[in-house]
PDB file of C-alpha atoms in Angstrom:
ATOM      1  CA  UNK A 978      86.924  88.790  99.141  1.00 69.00           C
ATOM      2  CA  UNK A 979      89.170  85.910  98.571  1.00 80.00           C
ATOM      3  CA  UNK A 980      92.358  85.716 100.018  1.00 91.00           C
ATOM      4  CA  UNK A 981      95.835  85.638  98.836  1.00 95.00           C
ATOM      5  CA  UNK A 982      96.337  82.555  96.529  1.00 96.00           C
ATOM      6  CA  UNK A 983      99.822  80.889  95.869  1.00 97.00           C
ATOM      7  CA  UNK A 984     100.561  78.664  92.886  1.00 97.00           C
ATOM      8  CA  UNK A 985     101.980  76.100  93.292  1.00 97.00           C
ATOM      9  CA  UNK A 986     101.466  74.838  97.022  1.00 95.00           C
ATOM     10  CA  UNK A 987     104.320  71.874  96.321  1.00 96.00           C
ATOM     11  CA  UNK A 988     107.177  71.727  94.157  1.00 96.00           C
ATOM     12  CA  UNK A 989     109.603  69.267  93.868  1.00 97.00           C
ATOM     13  CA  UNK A 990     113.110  70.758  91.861  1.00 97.00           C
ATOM     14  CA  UNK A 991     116.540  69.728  91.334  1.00 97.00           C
ATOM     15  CA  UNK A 992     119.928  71.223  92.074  1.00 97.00           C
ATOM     16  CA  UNK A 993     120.736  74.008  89.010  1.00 97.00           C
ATOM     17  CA  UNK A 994     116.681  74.048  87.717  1.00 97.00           C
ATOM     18  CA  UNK A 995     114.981  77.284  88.131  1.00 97.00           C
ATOM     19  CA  UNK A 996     111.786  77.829  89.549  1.00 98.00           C
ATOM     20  CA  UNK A 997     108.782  80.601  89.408  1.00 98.00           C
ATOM     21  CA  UNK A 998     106.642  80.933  92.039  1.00 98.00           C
ATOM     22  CA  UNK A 999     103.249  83.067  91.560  1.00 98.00           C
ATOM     23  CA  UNK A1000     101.257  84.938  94.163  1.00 98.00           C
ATOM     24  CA  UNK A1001      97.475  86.568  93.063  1.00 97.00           C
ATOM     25  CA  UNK A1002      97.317  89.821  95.879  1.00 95.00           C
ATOM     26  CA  UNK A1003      93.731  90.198  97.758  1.00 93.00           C
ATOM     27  CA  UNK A1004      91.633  92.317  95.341  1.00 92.00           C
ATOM     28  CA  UNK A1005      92.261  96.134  95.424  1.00 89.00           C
ATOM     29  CA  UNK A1006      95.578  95.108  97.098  1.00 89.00           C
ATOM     30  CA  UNK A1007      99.175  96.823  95.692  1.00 89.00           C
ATOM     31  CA  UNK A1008     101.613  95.810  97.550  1.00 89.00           C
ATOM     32  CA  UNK A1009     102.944  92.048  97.676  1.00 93.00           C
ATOM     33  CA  UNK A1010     105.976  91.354  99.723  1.00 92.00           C
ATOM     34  CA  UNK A1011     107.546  87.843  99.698  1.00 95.00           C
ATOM     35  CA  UNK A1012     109.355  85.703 102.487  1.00 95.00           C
ATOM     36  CA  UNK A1013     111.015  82.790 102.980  1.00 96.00           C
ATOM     37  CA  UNK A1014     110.562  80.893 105.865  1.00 95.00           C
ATOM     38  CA  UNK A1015     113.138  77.714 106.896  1.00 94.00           C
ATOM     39  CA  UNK A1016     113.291  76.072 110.026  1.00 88.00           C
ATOM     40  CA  UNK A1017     116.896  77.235 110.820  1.00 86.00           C
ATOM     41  CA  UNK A1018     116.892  81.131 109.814  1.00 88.00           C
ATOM     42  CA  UNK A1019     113.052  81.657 110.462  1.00 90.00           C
ATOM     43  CA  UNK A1020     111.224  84.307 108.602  1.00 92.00           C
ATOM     44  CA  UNK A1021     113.484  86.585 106.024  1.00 92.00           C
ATOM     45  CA  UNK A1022     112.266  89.229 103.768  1.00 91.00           C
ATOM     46  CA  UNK A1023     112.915  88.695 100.405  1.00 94.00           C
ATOM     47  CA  UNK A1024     111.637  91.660  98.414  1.00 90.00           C
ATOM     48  CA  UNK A1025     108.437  94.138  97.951  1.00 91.00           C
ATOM     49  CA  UNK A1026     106.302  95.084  95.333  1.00 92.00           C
ATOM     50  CA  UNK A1027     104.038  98.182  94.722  1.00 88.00           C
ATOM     51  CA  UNK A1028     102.744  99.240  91.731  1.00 88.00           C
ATOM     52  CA  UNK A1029     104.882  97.384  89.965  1.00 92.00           C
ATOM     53  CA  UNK A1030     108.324  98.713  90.957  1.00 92.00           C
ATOM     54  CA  UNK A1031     110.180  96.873  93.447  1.00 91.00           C
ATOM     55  CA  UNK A1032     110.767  98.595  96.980  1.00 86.00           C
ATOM     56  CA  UNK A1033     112.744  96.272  98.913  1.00 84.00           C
ATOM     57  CA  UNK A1034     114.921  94.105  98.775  1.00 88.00           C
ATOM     58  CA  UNK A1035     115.872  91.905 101.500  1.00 89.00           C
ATOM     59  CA  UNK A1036     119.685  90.504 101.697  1.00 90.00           C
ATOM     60  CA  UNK A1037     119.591  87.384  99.002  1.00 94.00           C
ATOM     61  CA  UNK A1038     121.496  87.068  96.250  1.00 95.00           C
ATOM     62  CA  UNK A1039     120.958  87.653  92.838  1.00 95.00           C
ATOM     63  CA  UNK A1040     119.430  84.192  92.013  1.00 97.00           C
ATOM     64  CA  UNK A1041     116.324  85.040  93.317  1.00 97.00           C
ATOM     65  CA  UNK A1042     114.063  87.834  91.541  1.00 96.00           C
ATOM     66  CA  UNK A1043     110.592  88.720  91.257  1.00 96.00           C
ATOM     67  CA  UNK A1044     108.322  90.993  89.603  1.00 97.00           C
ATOM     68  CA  UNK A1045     104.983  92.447  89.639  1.00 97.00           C
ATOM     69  CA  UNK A1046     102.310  93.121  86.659  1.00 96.00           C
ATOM     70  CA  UNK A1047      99.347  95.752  86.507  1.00 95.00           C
ATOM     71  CA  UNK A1048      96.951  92.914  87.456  1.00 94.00           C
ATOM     72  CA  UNK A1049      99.000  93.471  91.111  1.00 94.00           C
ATOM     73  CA  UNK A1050     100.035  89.706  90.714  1.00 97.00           C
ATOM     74  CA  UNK A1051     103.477  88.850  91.564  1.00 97.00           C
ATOM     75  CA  UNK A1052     106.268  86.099  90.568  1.00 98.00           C
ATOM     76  CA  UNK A1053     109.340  85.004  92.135  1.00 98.00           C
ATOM     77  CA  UNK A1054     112.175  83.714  89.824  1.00 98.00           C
ATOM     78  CA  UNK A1055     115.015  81.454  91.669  1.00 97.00           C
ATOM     79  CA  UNK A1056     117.571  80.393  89.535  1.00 95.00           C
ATOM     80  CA  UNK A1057     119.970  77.625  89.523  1.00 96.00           C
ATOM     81  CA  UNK A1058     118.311  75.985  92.769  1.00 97.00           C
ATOM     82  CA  UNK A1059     120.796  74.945  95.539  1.00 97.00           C
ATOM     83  CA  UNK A1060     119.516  72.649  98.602  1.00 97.00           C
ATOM     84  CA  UNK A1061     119.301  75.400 100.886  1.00 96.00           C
ATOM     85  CA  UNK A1062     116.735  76.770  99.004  1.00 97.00           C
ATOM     86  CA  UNK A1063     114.236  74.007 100.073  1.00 97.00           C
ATOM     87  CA  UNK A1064     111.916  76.445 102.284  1.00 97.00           C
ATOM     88  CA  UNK A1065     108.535  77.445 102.908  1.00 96.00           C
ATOM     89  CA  UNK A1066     107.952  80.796 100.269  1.00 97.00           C
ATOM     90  CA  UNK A1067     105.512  82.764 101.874  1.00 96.00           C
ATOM     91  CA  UNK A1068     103.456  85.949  99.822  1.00 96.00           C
ATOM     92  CA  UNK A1069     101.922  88.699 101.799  1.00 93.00           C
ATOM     93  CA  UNK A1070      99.755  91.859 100.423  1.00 91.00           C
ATOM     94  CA  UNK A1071      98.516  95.286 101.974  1.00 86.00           C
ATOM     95  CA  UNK A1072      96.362  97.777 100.402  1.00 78.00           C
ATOM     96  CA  UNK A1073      98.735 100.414 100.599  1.00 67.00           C
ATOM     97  CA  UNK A1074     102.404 101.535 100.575  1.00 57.00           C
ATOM     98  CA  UNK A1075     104.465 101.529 103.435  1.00 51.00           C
ATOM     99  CA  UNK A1076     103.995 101.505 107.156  1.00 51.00           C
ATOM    100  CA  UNK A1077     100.180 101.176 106.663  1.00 56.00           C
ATOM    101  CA  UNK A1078      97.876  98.240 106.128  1.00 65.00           C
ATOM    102  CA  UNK A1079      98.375  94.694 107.519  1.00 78.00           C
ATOM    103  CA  UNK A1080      99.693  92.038 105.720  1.00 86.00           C
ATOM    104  CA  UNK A1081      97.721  89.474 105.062  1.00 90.00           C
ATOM    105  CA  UNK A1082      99.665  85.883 104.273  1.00 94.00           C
ATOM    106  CA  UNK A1083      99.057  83.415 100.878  1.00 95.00           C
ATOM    107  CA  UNK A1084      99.208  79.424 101.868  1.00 94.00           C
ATOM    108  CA  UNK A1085     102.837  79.173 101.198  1.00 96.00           C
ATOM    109  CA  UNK A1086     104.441  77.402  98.494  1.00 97.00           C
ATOM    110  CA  UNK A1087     106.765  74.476  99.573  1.00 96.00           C
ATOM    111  CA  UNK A1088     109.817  73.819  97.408  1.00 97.00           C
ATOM    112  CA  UNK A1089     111.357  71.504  97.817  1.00 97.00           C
ATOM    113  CA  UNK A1090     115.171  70.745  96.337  1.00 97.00           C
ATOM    114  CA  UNK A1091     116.821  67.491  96.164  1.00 96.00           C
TER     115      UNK A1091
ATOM    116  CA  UNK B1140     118.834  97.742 112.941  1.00 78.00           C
ATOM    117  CA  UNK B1141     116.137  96.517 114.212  1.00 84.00           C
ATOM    118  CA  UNK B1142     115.857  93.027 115.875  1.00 91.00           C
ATOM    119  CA  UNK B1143     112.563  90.836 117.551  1.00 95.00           C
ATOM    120  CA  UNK B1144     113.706  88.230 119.969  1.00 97.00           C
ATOM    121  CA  UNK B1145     111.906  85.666 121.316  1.00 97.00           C
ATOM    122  CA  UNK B1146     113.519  83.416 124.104  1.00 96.00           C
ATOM    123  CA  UNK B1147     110.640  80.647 124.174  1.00 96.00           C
ATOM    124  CA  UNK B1148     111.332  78.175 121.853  1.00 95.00           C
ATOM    125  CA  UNK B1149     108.423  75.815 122.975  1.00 97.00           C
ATOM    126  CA  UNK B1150     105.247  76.471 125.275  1.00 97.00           C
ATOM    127  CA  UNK B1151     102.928  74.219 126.214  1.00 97.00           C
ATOM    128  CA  UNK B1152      99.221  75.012 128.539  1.00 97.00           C
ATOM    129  CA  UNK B1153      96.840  72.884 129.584  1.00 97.00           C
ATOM    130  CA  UNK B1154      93.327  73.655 128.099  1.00 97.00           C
ATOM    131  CA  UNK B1155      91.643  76.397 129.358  1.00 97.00           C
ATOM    132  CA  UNK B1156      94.408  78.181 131.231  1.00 97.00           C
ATOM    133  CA  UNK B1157      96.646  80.873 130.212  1.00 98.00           C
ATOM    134  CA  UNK B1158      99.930  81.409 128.767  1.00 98.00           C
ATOM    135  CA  UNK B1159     101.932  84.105 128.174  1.00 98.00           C
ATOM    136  CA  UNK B1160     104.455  84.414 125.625  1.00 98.00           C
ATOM    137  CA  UNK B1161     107.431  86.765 125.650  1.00 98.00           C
ATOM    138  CA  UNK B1162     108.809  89.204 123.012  1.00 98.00           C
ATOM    139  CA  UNK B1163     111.428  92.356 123.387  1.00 98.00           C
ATOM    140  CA  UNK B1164     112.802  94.149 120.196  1.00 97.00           C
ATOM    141  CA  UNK B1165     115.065  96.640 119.765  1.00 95.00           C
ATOM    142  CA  UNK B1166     114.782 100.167 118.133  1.00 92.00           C
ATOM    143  CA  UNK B1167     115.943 103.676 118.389  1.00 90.00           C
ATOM    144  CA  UNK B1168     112.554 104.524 116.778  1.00 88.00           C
ATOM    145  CA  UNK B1169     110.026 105.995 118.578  1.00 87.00           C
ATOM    146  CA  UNK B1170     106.893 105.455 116.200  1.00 87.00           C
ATOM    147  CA  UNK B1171     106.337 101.781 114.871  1.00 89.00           C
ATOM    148  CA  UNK B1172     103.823  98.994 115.248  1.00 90.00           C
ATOM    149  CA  UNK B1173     104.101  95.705 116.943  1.00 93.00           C
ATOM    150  CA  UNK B1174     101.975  92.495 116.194  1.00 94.00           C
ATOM    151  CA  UNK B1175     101.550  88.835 116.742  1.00 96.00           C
ATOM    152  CA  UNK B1176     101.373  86.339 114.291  1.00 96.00           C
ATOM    153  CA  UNK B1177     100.006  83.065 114.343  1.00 97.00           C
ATOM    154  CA  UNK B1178     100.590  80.083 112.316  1.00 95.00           C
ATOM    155  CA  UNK B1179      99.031  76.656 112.673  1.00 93.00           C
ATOM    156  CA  UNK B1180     100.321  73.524 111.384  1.00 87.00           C
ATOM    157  CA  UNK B1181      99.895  73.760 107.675  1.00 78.00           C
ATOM    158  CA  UNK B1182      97.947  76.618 107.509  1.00 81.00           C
ATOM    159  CA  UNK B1183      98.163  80.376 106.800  1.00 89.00           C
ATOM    160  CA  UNK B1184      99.590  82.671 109.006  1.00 93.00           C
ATOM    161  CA  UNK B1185      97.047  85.212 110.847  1.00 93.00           C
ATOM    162  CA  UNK B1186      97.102  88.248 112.465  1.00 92.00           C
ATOM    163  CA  UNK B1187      96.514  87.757 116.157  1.00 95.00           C
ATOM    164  CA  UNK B1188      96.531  91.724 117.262  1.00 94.00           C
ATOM    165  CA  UNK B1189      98.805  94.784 117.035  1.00 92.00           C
ATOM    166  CA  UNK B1190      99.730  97.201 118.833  1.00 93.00           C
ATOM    167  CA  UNK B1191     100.537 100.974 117.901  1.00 90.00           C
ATOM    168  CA  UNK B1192     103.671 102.301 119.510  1.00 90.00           C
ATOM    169  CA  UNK B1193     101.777 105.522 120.806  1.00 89.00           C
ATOM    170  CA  UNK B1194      99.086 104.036 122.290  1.00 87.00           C
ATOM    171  CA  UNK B1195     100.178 103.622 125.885  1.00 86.00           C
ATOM    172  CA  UNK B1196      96.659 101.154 126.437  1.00 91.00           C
ATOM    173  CA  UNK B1197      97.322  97.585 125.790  1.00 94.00           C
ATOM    174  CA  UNK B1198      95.443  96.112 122.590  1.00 92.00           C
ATOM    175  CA  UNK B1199      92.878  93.268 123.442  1.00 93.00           C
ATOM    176  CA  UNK B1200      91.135  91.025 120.788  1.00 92.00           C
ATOM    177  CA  UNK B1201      88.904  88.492 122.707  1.00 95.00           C
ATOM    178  CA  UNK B1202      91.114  85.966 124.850  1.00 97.00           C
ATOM    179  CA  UNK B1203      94.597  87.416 123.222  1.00 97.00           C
ATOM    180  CA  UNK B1204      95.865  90.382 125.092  1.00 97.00           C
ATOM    181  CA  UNK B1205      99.102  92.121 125.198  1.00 97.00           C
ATOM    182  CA  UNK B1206     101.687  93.598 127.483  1.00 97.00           C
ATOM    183  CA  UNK B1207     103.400  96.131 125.769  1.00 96.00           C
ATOM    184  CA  UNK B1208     106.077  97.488 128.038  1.00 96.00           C
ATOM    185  CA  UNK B1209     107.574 100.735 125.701  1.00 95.00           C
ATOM    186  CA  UNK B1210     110.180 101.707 127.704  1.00 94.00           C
ATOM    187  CA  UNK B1211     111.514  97.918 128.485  1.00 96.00           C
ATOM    188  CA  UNK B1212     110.762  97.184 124.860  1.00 96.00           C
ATOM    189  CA  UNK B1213     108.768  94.505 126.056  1.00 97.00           C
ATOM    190  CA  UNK B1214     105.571  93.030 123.961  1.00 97.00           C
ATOM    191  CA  UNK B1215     104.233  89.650 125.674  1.00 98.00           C
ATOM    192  CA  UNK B1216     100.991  87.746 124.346  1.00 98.00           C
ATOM    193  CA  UNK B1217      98.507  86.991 126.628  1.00 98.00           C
ATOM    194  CA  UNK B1218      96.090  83.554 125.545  1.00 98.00           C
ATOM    195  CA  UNK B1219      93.264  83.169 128.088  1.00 97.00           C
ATOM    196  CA  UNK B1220      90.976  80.102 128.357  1.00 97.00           C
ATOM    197  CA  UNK B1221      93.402  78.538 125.945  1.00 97.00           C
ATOM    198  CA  UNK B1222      91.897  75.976 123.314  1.00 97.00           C
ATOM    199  CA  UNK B1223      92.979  73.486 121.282  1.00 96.00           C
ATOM    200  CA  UNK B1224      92.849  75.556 118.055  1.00 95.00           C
ATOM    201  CA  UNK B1225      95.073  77.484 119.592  1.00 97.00           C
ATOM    202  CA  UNK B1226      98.644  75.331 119.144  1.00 97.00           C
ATOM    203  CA  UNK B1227      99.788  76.872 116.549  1.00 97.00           C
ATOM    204  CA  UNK B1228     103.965  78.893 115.555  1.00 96.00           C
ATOM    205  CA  UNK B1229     103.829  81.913 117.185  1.00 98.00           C
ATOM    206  CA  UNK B1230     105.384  84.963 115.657  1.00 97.00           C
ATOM    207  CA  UNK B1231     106.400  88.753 117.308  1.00 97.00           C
ATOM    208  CA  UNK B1232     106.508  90.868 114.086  1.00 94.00           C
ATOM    209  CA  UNK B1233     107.998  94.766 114.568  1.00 92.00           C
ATOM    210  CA  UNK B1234     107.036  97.539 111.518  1.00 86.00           C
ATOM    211  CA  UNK B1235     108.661 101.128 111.465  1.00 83.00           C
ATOM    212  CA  UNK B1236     105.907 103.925 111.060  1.00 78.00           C
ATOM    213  CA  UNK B1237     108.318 106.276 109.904  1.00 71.00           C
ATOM    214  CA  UNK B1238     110.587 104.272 106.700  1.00 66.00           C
ATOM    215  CA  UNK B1239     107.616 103.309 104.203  1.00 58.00           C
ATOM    216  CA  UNK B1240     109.297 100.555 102.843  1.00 59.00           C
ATOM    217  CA  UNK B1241     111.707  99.427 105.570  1.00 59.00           C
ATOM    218  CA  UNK B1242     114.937  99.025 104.089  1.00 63.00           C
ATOM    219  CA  UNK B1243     116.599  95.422 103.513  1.00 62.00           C
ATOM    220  CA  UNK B1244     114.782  93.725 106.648  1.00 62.00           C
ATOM    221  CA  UNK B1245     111.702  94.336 105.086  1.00 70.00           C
ATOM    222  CA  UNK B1246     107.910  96.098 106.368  1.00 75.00           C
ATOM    223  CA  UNK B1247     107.943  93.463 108.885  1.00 85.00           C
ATOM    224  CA  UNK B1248     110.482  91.987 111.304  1.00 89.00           C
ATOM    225  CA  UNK B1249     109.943  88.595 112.836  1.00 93.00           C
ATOM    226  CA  UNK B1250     111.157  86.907 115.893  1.00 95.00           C
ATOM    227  CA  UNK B1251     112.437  83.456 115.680  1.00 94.00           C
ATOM    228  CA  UNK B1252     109.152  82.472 117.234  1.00 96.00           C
ATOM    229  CA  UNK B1253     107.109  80.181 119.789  1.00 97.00           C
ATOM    230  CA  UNK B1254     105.710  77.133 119.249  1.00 96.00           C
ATOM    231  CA  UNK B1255     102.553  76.782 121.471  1.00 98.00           C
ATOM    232  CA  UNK B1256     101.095  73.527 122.229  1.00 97.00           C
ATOM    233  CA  UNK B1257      97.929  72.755 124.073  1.00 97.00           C
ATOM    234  CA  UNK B1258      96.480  70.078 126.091  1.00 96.00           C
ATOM    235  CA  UNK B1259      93.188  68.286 126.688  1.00 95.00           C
TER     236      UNK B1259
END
């Protein structure tokens, strides 16, 4: 099976653009949860996906946003991009809901904000 | 809430010896799951081993073993033979078993984590 795939792997933004980040779930996999990861604050959860709804939601503000599609493939929407939003976005997916299933991790995509 | 601290910064073993790293959490849950991550320089983060919270026998996965001290709320990694593949971030990850989607921190809690280096 392949593994979870992030597009893109670099991105290079400007204060105030938006971005979209995308994130393609192992096959047969449901649930995508996304983090971002910054030298400073570490690992924080962002949100959760499953079957489309969102589950979670981690404590960001309302800039950033994501959604899921029937395909299981999820986007993340920041808007209005400030520097501090220059992290590594990390995508993880399990087969099921909840406590169960590991998480396995995409790549990464590195933004980037000047 | 839950928290995942780990107090090692920075490791560093010489080649084929061992090296411990530290974790302890905090819950008032009984029934959760505990792993270690790891992440190498530019490259996807991986599921060393986990450990269920009811199990009292520590998990082993070839040279990575655990110390998983319930009561102290203790979790260490154990890396035997160490090799150079494995320098790499380091991360202690907590799950609930009983809140299906875990509230704002999220399925998984991280530590800060460890960054192991290794010597020839």
């Amino acid at each position: 099976k392949a593994g979870v795939t992030q597009t893109p792997r670099y991105l290079i933004k400007t204060r105030g653009q938006q971005v979209t980040l995308s994130c393609s779930p192992i096959s047969g996999h449901r649930s995508v949860s996304w983090y971002q990861q910054t030298p400073g604050q570490g690992l924080q959860f962002l949100f959760e996906y499953f079957s489309e709804t969102q589950r979670n939601k981690g404590n960001f503000p309302g800039r950033f946003s994501g959604r899921q599609f029937s395909n299981s493939r999820s986007e993340m929407n920041v808007s209005t991009l400030e520097l501090g939003d220059s992290a590594l976005y990390l995508c993880a997916s399990s087969s099921t809901r909840g406590t169960q299933g590991e998480q396995f991790f995409g790549p990464g995509t590195r933004l980037t904000v000047l | 809430a839950q928290t995942v601290t780990q107090s090692q910064p920075e490791m560093s073993v010489q080649e084929a010896e061992t090296v411990t790293l530290s974790c302890t959490y905090d819950t008032s849950e009984s029934d959760y799951y505990l792993f270690w991550y790891k992440q190498p320089p530019s490259r996807q983060m991986i599921l060393v081993i986990r450990q269920e919270a009811y199990k009292q026998q520590n998990a082993t996965e070839n040279r990575f073993s655990v110390n998983f001290q319930k009561a102290a709320k203790s979790f260490s990694l154990k890396i035997s033979d160490s090799q150079l593949g494995d320098a790499a971030m380091y991360f202690c990850a907590y799950r609930s078993a009983s809140r299906p989607f875990g509230g704002s921190q999220g399925n998984l809690i991280f530590g800060k984590g460890t960054k192991l280096s290794v010597k020839p």
